[in-house]
mmCIF file of C-alpha atoms in Angstrom:
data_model
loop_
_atom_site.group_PDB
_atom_site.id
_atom_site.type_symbol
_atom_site.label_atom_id
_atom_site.label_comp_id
_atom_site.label_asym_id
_atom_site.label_seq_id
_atom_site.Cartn_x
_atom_site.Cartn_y
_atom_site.Cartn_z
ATOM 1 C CA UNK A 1 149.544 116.641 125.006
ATOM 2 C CA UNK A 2 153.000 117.349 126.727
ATOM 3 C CA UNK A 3 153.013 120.647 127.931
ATOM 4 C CA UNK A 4 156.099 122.338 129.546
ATOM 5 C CA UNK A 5 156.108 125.387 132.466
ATOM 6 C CA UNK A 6 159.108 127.088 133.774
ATOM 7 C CA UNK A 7 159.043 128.605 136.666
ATOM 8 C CA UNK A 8 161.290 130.667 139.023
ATOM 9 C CA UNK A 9 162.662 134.342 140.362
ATOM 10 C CA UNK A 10 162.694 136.936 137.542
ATOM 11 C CA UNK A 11 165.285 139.340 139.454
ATOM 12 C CA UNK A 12 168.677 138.017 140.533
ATOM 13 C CA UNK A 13 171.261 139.728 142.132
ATOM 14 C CA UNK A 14 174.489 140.014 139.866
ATOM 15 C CA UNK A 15 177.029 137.099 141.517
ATOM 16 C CA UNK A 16 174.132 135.471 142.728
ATOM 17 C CA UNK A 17 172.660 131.965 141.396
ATOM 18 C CA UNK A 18 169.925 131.780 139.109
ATOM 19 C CA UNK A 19 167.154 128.838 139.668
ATOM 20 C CA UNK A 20 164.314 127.906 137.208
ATOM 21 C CA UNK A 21 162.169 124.981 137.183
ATOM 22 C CA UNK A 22 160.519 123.489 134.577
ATOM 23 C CA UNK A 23 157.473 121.219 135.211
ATOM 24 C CA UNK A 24 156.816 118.521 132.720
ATOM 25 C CA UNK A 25 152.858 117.549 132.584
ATOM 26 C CA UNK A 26 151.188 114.934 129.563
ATOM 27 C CA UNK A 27 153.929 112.744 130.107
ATOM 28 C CA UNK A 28 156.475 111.250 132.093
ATOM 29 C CA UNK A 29 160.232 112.843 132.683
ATOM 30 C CA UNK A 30 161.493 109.205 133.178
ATOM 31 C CA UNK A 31 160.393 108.097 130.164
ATOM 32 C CA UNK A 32 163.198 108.255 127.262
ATOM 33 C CA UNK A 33 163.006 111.826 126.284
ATOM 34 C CA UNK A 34 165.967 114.305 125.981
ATOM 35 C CA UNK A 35 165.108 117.873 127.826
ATOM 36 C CA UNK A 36 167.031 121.086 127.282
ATOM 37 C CA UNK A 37 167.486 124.543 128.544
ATOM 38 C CA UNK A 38 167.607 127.602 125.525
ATOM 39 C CA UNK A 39 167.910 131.621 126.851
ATOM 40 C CA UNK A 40 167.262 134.550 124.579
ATOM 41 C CA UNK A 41 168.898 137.626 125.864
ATOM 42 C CA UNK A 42 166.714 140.524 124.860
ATOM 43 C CA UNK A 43 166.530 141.363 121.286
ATOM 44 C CA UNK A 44 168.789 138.577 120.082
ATOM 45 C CA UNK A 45 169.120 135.085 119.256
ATOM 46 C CA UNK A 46 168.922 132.115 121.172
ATOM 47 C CA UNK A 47 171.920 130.113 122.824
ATOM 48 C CA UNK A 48 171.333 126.332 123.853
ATOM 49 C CA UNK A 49 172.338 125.752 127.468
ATOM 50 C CA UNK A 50 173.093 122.236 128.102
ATOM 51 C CA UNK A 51 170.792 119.178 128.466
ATOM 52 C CA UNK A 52 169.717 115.920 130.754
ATOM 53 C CA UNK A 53 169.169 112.912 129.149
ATOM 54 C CA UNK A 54 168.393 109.030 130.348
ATOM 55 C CA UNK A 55 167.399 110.943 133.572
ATOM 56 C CA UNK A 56 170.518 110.996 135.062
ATOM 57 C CA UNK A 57 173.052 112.002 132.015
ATOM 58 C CA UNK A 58 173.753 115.429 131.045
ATOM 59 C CA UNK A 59 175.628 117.594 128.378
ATOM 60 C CA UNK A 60 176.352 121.619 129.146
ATOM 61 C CA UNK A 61 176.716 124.894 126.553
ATOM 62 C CA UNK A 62 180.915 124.263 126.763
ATOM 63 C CA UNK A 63 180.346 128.158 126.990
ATOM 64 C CA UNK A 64 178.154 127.932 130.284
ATOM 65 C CA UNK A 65 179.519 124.387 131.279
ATOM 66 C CA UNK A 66 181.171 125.722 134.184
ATOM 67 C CA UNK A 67 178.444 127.963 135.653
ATOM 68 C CA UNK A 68 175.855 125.402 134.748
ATOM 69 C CA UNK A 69 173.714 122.716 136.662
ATOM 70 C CA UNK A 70 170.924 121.026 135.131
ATOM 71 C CA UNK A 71 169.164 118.226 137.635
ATOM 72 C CA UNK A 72 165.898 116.532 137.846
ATOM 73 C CA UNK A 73 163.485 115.597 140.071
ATOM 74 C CA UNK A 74 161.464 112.421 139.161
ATOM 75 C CA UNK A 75 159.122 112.544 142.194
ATOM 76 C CA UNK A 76 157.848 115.933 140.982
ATOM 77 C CA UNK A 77 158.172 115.226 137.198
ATOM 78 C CA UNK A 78 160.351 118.727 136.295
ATOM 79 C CA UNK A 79 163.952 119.373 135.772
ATOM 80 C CA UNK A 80 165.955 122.455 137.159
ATOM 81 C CA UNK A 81 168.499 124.742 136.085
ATOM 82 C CA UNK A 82 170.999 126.685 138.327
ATOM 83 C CA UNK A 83 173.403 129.070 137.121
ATOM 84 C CA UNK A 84 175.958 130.857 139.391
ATOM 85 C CA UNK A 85 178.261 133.740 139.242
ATOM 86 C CA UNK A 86 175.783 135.136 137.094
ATOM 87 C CA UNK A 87 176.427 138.668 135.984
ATOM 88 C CA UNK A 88 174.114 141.303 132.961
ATOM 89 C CA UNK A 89 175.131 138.940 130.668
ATOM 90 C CA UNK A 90 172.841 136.343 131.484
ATOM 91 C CA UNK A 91 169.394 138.192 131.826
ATOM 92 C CA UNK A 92 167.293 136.612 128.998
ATOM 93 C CA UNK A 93 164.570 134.782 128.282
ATOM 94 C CA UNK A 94 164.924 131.338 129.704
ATOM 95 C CA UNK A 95 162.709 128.412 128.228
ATOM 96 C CA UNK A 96 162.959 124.878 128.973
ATOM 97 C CA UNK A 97 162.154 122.594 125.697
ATOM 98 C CA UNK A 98 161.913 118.459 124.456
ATOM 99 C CA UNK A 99 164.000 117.137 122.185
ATOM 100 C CA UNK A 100 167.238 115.509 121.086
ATOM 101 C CA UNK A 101 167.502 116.410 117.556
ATOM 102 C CA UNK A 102 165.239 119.049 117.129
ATOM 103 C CA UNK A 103 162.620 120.899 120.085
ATOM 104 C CA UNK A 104 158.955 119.834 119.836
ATOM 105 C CA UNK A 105 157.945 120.687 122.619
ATOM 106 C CA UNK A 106 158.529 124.832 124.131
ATOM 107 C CA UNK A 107 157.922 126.132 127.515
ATOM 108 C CA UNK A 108 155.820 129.669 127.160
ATOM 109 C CA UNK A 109 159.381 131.030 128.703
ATOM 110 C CA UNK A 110 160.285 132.704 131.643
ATOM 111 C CA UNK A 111 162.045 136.500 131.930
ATOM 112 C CA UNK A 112 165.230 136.324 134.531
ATOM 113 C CA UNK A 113 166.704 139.982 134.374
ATOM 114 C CA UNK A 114 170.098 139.938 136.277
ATOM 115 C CA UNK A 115 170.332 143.103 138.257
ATOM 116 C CA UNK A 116 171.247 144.646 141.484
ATOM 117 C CA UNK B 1 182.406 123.917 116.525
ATOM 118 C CA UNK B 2 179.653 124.005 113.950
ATOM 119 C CA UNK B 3 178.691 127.401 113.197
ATOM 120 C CA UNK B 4 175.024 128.310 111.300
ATOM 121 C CA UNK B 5 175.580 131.559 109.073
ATOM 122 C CA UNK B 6 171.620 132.058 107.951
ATOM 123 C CA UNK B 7 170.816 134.770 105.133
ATOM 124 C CA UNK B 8 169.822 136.922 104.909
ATOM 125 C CA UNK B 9 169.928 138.619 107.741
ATOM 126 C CA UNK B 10 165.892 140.094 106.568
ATOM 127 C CA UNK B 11 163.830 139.676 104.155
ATOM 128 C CA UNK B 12 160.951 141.531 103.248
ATOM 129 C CA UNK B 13 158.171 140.118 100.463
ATOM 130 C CA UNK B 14 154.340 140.772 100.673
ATOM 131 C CA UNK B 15 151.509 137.962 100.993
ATOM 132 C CA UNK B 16 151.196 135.207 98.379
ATOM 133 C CA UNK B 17 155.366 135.614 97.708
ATOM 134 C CA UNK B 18 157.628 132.979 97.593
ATOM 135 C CA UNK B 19 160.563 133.046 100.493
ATOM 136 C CA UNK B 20 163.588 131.001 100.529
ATOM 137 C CA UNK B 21 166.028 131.070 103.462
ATOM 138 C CA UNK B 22 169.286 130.258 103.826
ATOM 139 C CA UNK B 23 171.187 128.099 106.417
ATOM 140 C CA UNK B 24 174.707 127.422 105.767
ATOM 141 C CA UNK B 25 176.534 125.096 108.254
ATOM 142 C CA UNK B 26 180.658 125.524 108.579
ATOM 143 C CA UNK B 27 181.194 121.377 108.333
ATOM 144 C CA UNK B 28 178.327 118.895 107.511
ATOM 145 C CA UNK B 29 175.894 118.327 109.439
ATOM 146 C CA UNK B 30 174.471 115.141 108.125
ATOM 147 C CA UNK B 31 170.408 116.070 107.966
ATOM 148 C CA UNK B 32 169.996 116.664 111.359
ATOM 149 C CA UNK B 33 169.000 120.227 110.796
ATOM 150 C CA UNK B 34 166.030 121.908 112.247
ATOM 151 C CA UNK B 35 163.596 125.278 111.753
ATOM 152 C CA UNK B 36 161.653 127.111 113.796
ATOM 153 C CA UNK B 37 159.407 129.890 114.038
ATOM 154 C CA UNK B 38 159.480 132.647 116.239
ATOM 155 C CA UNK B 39 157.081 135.334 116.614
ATOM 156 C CA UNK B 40 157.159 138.438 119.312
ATOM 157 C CA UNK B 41 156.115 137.689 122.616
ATOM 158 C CA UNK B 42 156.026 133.666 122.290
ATOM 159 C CA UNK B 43 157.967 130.297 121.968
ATOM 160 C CA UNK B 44 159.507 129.484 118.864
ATOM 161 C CA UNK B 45 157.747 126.747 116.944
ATOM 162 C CA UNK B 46 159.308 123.434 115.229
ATOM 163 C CA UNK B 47 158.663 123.729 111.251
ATOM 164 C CA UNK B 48 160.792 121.395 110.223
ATOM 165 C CA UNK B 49 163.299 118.354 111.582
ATOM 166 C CA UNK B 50 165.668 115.984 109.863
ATOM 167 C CA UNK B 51 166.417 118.873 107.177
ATOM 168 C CA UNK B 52 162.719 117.835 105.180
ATOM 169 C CA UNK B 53 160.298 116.413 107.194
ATOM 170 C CA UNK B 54 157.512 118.817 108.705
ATOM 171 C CA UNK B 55 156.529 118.436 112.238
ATOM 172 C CA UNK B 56 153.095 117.503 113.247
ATOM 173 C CA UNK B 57 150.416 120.700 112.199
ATOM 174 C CA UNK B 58 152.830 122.458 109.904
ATOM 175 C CA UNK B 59 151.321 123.744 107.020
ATOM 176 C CA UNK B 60 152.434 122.668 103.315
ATOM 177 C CA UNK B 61 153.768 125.419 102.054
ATOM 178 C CA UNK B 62 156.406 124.819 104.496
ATOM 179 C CA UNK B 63 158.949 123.036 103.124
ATOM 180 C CA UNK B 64 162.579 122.110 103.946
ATOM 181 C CA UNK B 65 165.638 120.913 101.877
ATOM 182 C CA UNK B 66 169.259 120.545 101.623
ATOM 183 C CA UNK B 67 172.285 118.436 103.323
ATOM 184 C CA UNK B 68 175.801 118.481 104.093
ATOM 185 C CA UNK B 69 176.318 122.176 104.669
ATOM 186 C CA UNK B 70 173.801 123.960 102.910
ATOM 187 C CA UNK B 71 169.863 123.906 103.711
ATOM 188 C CA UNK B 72 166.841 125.791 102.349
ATOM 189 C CA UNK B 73 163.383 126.792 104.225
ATOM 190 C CA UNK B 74 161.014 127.574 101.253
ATOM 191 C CA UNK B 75 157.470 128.977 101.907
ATOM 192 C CA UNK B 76 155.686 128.773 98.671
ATOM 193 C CA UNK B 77 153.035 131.396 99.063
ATOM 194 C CA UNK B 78 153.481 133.474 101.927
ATOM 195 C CA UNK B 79 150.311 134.041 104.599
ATOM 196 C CA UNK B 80 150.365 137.519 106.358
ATOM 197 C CA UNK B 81 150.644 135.404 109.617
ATOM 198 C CA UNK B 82 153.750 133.868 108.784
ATOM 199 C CA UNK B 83 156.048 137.009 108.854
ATOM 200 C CA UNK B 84 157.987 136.022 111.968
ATOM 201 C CA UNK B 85 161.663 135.249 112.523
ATOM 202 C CA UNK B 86 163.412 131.948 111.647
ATOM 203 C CA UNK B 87 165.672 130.060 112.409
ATOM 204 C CA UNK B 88 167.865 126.975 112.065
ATOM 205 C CA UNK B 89 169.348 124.670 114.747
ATOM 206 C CA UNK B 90 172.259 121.571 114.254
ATOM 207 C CA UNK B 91 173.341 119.281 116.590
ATOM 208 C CA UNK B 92 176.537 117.730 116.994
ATOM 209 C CA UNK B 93 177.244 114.260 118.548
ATOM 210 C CA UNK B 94 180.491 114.661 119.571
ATOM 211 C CA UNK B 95 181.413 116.971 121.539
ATOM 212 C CA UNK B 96 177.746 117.208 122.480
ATOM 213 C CA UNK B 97 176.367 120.800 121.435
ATOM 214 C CA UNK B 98 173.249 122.193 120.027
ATOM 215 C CA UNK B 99 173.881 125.354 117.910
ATOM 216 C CA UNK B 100 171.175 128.046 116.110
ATOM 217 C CA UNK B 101 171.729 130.539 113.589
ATOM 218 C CA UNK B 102 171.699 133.997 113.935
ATOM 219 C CA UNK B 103 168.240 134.155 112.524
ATOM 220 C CA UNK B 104 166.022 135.757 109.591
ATOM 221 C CA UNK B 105 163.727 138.141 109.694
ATOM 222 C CA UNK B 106 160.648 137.873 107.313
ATOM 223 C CA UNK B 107 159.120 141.207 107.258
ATOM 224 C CA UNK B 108 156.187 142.646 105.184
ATOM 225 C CA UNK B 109 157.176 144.470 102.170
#
């Protein structure tokens, strides 16, 4: 059973860089599988971020695409996320999530609230 | 860009009801359209992929249909623990980009 766990600071400093983690356990990262980043700002919807891919490949929200870094670590089986410059805006609900298509696979979701 | 427009925007039936929500794409999107189910406090869920097919523990009265632009999530008989929020996700190829709609909001009449 592939299970998914993101981890990382809830409070960030606005113009600062946000950094989650997501660990990947029940199976392997370098195996073909397509892993994403989705945020839900309180109250609202929820906004894909970008995705890695083929471990190595990766496609960004062209919304976020110039904050955004999505990297992964195959020794540790998890994949990161870093956004910068980040500002109110971007405190949400962050989960990481498996698929190309469609998400099978959810991470419980982590709460980053962007604040000074 | 593909936008989702789903409606409506709520919807509010009691238990044993038939719901049918709407997801309306702005170009085609082939069948690669997915639901999901959200409920306070939690991950949403994947009800349905490739437009019709249910993913793995989704109940029957879950159904999905449509193609092109338009797409319908039915729930044939609604179960008090389904009131939740839903909502429908595309991808596009080229440029790469995954897109949701706004959502709907199934609440108890």
């Amino acid at each position: 059973q592939v299970q998914l766990q993101e981890s990382g600071p809830g409070l960030v400093k606005p113009s600062g860089t946000l950094s989650l983690t997501c660990a990947v356990s029940g199976a392997s990262i370098t195996i073909s599988n397509w892993w994403s980043w989705v945020r839900q700002p309180p109250g609202k919807g929820l906004e894909w971020i970008g995705e890695l891919y083929q471990i190595g490949g990766t496609n960004y929200n062209p919304s976020l695409k110039s904050r955004v870094t999505i990297s992964v670590d195959k020794s540790k089986n998890q994949f990161s996320l870093n956004l910068t410059s980040v500002t109110a805006a971007d405190t949400a609900v962050y989960y990481c999530a498996r698929g190309r298509h469609a998400f099978d696979v959810w991470g419980q979701g982590t709460m980053v609230t962007v604040s000074s | 860009e593909i936008v989702l427009t789903q409606s409506p925007a709520t919807l509010s039936l009691s238990p044993g009801e038939r719901a049918t929500l709407s997801c309306r794409a702005s170009q085609s999107v082939s069948t690669y359209l997915a639901w999901y189910q959200q409920k306070p406090g939690q991950a949403p869920r994947l009800l349905i992929y490739d437009a019709s097919n249910r993913a793995t523990g989704i109940p029957a009265r879950f159904s999905g249909s449509g193609s092109g632009t338009d797409f319908t999530l039915t729930i044939s008989s609604l179960d008090p623990e389904d009131f939740a929020v839903y909502y429908c996700q595309q991808r596009s190829d080229w440029p790469p980009k995954l897109t949701f709609g706004g959502g709907t909001k199934l609440e108890i009449k």
